[in-house]
mmCIF file of C-alpha atoms in Angstrom:
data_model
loop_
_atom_site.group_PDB
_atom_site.id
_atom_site.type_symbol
_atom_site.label_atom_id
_atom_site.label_comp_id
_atom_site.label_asym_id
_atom_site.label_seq_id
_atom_site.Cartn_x
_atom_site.Cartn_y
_atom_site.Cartn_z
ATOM 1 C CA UNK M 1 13.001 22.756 1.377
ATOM 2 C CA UNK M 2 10.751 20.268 0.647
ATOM 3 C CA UNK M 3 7.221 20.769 1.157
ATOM 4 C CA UNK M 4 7.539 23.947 2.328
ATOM 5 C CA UNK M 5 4.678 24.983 0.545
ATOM 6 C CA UNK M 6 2.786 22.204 0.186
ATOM 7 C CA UNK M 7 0.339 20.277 2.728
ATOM 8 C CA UNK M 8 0.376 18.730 6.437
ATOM 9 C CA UNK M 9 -0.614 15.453 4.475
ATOM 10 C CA UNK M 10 2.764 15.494 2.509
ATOM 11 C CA UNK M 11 5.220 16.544 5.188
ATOM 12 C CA UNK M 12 3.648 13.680 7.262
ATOM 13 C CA UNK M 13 3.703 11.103 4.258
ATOM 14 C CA UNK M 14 7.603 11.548 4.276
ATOM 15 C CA UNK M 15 8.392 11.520 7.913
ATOM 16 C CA UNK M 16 6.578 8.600 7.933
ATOM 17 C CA UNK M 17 8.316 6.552 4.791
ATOM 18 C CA UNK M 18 11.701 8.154 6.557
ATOM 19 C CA UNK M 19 13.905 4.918 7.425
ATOM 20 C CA UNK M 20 15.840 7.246 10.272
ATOM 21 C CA UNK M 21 12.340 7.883 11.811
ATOM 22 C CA UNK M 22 11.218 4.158 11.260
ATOM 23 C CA UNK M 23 14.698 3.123 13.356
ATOM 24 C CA UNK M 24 13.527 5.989 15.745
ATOM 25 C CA UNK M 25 10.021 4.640 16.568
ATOM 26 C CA UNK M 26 10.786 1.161 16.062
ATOM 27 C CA UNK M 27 8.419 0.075 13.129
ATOM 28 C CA UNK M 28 11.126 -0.487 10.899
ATOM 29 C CA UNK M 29 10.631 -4.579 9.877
ATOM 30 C CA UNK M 30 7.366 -4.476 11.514
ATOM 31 C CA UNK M 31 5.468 -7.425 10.777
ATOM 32 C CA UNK M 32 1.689 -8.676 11.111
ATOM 33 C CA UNK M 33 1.266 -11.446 13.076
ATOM 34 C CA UNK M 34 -0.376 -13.016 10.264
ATOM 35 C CA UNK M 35 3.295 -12.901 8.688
ATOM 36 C CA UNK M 36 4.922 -14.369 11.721
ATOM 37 C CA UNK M 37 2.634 -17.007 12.611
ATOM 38 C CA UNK M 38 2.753 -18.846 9.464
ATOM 39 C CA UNK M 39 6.121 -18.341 9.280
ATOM 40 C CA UNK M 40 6.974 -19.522 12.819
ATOM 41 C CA UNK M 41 4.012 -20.367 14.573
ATOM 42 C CA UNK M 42 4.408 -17.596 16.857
ATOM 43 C CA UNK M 43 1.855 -15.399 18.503
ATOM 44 C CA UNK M 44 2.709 -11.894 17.778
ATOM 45 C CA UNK M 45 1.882 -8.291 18.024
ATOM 46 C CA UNK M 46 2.528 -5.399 15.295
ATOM 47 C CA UNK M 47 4.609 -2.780 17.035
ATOM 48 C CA UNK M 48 3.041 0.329 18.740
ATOM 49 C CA UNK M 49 5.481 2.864 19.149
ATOM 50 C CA UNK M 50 4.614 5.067 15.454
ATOM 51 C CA UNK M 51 0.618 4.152 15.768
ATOM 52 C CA UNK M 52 0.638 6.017 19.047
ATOM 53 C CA UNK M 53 3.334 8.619 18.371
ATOM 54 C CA UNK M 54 1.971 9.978 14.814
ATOM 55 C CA UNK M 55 -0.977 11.015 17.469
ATOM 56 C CA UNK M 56 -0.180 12.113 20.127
ATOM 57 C CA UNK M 57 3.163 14.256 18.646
ATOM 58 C CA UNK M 58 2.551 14.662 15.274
ATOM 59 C CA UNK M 59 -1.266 15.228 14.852
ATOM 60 C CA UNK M 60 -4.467 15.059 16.515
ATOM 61 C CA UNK M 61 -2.647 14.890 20.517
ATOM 62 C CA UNK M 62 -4.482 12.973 23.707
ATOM 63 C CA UNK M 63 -7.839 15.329 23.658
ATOM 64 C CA UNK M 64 -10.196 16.153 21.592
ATOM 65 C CA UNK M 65 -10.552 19.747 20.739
ATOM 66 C CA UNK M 66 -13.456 22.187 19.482
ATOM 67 C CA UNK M 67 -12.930 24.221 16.069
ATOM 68 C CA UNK M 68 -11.566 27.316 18.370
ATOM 69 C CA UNK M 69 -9.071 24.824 20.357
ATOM 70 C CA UNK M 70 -10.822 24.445 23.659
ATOM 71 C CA UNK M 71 -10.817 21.445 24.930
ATOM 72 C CA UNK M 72 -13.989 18.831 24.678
ATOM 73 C CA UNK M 73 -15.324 17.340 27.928
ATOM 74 C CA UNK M 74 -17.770 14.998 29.358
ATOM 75 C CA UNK M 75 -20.760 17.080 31.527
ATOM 76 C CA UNK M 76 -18.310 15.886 34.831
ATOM 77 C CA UNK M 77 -15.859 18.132 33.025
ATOM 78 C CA UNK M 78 -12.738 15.550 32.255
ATOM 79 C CA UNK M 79 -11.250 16.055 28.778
ATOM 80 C CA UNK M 80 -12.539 13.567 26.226
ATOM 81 C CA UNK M 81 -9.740 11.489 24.684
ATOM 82 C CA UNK M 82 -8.741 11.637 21.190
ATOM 83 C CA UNK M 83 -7.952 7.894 21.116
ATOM 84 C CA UNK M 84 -7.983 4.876 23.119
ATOM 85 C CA UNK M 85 -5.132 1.597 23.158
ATOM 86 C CA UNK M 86 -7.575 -0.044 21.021
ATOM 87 C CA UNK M 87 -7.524 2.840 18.523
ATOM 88 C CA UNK M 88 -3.215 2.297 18.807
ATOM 89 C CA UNK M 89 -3.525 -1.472 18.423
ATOM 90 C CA UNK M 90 -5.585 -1.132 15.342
ATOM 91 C CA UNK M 91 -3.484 1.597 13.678
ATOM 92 C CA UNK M 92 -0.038 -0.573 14.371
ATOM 93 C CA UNK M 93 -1.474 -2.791 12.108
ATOM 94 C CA UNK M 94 -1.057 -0.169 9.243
ATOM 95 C CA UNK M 95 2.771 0.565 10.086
ATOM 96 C CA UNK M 96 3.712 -3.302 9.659
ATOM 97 C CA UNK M 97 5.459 -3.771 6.009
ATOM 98 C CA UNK M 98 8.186 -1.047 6.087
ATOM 99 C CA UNK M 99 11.786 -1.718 5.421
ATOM 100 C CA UNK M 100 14.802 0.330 3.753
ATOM 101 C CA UNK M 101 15.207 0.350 0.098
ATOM 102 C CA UNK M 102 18.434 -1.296 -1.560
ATOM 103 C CA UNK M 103 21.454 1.204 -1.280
ATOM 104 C CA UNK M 104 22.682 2.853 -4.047
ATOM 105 C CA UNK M 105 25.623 3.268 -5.604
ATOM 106 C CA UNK M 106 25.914 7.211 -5.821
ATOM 107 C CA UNK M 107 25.920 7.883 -1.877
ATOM 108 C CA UNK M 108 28.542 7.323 0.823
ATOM 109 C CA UNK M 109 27.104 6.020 3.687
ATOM 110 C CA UNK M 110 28.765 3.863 5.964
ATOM 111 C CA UNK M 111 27.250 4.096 10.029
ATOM 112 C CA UNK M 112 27.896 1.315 12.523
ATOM 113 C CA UNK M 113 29.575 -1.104 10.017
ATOM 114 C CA UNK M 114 26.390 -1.052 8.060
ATOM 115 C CA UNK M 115 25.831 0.095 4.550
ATOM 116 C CA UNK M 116 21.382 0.302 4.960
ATOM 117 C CA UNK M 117 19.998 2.894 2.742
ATOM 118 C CA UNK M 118 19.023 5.411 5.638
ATOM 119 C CA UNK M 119 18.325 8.369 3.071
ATOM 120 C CA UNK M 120 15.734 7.410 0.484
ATOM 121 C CA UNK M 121 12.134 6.508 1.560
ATOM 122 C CA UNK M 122 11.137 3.166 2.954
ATOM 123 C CA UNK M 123 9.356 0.737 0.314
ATOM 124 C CA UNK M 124 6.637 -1.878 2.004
ATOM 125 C CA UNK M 125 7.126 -5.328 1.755
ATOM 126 C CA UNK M 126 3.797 -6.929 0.811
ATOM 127 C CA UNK M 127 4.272 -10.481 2.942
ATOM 128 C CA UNK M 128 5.121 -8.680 6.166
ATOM 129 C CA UNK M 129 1.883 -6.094 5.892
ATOM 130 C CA UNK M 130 -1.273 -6.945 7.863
ATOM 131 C CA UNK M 131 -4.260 -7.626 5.703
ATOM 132 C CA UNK M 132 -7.291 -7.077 7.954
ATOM 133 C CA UNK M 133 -9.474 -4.137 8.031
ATOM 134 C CA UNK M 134 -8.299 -1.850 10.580
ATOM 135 C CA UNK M 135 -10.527 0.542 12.431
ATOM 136 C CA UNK M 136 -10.636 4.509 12.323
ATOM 137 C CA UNK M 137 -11.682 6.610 14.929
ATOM 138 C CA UNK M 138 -14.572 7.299 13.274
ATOM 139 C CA UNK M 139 -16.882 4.406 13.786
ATOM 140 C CA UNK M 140 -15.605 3.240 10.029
ATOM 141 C CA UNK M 141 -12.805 1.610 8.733
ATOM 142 C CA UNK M 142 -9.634 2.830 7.234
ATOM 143 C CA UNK M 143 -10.057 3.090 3.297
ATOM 144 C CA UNK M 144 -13.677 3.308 3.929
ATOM 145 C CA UNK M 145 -13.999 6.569 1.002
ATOM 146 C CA UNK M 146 -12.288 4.164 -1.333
ATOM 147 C CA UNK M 147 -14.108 2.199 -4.211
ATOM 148 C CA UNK M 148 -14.260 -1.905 -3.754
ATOM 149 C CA UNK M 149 -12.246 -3.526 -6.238
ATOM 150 C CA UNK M 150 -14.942 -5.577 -7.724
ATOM 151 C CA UNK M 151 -16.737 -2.368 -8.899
ATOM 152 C CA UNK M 152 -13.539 -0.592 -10.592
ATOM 153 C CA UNK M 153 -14.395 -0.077 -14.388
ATOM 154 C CA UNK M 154 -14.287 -3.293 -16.408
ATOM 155 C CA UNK M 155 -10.834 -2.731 -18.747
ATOM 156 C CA UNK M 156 -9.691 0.442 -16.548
ATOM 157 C CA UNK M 157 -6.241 -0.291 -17.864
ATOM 158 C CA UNK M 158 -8.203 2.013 -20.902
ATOM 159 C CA UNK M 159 -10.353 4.499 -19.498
ATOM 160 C CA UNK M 160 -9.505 8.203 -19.048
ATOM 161 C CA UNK M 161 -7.383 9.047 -16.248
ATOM 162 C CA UNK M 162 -5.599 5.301 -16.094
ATOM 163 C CA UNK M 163 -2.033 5.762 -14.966
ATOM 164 C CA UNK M 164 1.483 4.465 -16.716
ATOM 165 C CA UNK M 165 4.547 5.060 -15.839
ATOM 166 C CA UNK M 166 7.835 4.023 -17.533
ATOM 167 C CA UNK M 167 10.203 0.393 -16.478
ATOM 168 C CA UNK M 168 12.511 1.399 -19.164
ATOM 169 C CA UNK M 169 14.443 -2.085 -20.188
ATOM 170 C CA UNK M 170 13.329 -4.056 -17.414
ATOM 171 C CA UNK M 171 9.963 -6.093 -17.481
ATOM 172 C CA UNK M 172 9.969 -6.615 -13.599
ATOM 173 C CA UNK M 173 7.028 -4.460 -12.482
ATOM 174 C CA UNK M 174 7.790 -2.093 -9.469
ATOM 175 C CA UNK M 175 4.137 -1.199 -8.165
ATOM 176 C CA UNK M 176 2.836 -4.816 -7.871
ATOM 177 C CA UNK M 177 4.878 -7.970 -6.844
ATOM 178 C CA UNK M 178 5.200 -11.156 -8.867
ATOM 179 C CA UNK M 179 5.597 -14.763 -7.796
ATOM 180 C CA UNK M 180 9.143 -15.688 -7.015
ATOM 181 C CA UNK M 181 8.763 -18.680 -9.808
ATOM 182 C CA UNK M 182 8.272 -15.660 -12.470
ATOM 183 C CA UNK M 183 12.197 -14.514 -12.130
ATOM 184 C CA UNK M 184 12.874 -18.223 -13.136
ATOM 185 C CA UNK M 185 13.585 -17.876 -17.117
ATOM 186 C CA UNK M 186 12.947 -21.502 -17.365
ATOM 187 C CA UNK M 187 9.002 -20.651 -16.963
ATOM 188 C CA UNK M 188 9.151 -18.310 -19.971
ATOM 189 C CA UNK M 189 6.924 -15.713 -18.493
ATOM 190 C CA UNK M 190 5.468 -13.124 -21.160
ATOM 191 C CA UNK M 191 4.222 -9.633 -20.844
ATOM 192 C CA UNK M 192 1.881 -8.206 -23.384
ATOM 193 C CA UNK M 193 2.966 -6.989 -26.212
ATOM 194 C CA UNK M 194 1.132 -4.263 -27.544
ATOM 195 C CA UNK M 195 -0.236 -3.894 -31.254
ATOM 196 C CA UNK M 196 1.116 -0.977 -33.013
ATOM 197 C CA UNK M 197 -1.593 0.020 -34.001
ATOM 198 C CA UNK M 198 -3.524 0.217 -30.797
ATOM 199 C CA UNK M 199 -4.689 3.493 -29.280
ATOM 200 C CA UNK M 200 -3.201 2.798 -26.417
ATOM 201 C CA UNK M 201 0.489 1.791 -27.851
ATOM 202 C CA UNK M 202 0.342 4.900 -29.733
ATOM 203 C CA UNK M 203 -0.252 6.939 -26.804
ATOM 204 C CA UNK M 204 2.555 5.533 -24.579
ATOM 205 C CA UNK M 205 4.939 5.036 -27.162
ATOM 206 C CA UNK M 206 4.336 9.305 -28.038
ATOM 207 C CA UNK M 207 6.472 8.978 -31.333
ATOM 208 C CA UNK M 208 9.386 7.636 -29.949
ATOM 209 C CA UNK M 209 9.540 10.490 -26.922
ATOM 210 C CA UNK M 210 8.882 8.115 -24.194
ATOM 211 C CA UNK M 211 7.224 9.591 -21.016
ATOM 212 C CA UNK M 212 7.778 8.966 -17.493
ATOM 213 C CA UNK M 213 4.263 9.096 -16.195
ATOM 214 C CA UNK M 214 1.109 8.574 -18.965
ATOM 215 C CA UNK M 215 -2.241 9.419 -17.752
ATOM 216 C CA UNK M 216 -4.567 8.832 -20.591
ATOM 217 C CA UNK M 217 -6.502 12.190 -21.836
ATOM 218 C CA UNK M 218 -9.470 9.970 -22.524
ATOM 219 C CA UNK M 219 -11.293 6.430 -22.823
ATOM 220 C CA UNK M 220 -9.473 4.311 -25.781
ATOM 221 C CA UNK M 221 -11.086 1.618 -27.442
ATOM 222 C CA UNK M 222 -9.244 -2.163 -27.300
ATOM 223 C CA UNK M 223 -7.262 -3.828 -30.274
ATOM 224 C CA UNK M 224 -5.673 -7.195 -29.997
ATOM 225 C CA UNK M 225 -4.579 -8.750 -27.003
ATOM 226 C CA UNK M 226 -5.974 -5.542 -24.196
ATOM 227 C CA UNK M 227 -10.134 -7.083 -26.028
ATOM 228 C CA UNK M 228 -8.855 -10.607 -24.690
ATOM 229 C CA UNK M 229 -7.388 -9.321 -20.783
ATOM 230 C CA UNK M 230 -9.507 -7.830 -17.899
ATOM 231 C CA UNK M 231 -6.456 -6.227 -17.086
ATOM 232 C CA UNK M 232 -3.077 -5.533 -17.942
ATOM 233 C CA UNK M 233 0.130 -5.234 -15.755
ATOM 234 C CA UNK M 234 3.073 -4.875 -18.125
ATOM 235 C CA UNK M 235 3.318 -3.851 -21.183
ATOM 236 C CA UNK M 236 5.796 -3.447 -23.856
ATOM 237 C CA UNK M 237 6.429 -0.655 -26.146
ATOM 238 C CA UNK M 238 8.703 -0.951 -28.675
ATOM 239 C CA UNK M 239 12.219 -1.724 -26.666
ATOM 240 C CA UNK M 240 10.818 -0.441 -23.593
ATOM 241 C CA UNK M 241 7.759 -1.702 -20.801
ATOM 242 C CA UNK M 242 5.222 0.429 -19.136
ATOM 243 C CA UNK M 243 3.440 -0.644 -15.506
ATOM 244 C CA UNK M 244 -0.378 -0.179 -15.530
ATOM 245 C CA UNK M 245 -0.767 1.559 -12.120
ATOM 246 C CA UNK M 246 -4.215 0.394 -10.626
ATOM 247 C CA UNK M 247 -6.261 2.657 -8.602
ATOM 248 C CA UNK M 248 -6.520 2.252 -5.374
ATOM 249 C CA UNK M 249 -9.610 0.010 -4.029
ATOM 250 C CA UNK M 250 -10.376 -1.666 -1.210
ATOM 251 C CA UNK M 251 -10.695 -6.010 -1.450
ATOM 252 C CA UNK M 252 -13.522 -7.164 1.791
ATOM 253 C CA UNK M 253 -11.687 -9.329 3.798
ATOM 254 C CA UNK M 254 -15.225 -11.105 4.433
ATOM 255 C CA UNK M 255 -17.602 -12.492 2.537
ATOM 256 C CA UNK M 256 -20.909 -10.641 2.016
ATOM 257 C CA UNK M 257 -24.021 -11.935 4.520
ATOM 258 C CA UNK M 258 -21.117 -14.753 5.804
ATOM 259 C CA UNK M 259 -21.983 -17.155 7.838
ATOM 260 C CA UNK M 260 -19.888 -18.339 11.104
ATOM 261 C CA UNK M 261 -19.012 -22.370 10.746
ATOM 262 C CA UNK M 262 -17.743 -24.693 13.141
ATOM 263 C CA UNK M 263 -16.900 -28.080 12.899
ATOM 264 C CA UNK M 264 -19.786 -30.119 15.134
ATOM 265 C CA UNK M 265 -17.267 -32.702 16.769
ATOM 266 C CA UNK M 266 -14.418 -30.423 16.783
ATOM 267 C CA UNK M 267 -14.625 -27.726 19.046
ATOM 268 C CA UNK M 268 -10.808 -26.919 19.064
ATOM 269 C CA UNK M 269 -10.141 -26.566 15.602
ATOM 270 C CA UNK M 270 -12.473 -22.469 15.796
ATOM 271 C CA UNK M 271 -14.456 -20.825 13.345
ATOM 272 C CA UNK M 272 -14.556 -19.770 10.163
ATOM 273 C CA UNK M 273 -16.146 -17.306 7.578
ATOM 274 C CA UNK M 274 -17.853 -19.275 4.496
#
């Protein structure tokens, strides 16, 4: 049984990335309104069912409680809630994206005339998520404990603890998405080819025994084409391509000390952050 030993954290992870529980609470093909209106100039919202389910079932429930499970309350003595719709609204947000992997061909699934993968977990599809800041219930934000982007470690593609794991034949990366144009074989795209000799081809090519996963025991210095990239995506490795798997980090979706702007004569075309 899986995580039968393991953590809260991972039991939720996968009832959450579950496709029959996605159909269930109806984020499955959730998308920001973002998505939608430029899409279809529609007004939209992400939906609510999972956001306020995952709470009120699955974790933290409609009250707050104290370390010895009491309830918390106001001095007129009426519970204190553990969220509010705003909280819900916000956390929908962070459920938009999900949809079923491609079936494969070792199962036998057939339900309704459909053939949807409804066994393995969900992937997210980068257009449909919502990419505003969404609020905790904390005062913060969510991803709040995680490093911006602009102050991850300059070449981190080399550093101890950077993460590969293995594409096999295929050059297509599976973490990241590219540009629809870069399938086109007319536009010649190229991944980096590593110099034999590098510290860092020698490590992920392991004698010919490639690995699945690579972390890297400790900083490597750059030869050839990883001195002339701030980062690297896919490489190759002999007859076979590794991903670079970034760390997580956290891009501001505002500037630094913005400044609101509005068009003097044009008081229907809104603001703006510059």
């Amino acid at each position: 049984v899986r995580h039968a030993f393991g953590n809260y954290r991972d039991i939720l992870g996968e009832v959450s990335f579950s496709p029959l529980m996605a159909e269930h609470l109806s984020y499955l093909k959730s998308k920001s309104h973002s998505y939608v209106f430029s899409n279809s100039n529609m007004v939209s919202r992400a939906d609510e069912n999972y956001a306020r389910e995952v709470m009120q079932l699955f974790s933290i429930g409609l009250v707050k409680l104290n370390k010895d499970g009491t309830i918390q309350v106001y001095d007129s003595g009426v519970p204190l809630q553990a969220y509010t719709n705003e909280d819900i609204e916000s956390f929908a947000r962070a459920w938009t994206g999900f949809d079923r992997t491609a079936a494969r061909g070792n199962i036998e699934q057939i339900s309704r005339g459909s053939t949807d993968n409804r066994l393995d977990p969900m992937q997210v599809v980068p257009d449909w998520r919502d990419p505003f800041p969404k609020s905790n219930l904390d005062g913060g934000f969510i991803g709040d404990k995680y490093e911006l982007c602009v102050d991850v470690n300059y070449k981190s593609f080399l550093k101890k603890g950077a993460h590969y794991r293995l594409l096999g034949g295929s050059s297509s990366p599976e973490m990241t998405k590219d540009p629809s144009y870069f399938s086109d074989p007319a536009n010649s795209v190229l991944r980096a080819e590593l110099d034999p000799t590098s510290a860092l081809y020698l490590r992920l090519y392991n004698g010919g025994d490639y690995e699945l996963d690579v972390l890297l025991e400790n900083d490597m210095t750059c030869t050839g084409i990883e001195c002339n990239v701030d980062t690297l995506r896919v490489v190759k490795v002999g007859n076979v391509y590794y991903e670079f798997v970034e760390k997580p980090c956290i891009q501001l979706a505002f500037y630094r000390d913005a400044k609101r702007i509005q068009g003097r004569d044009n008081r229907n075309q809104g603001q703006m952050c510059a």
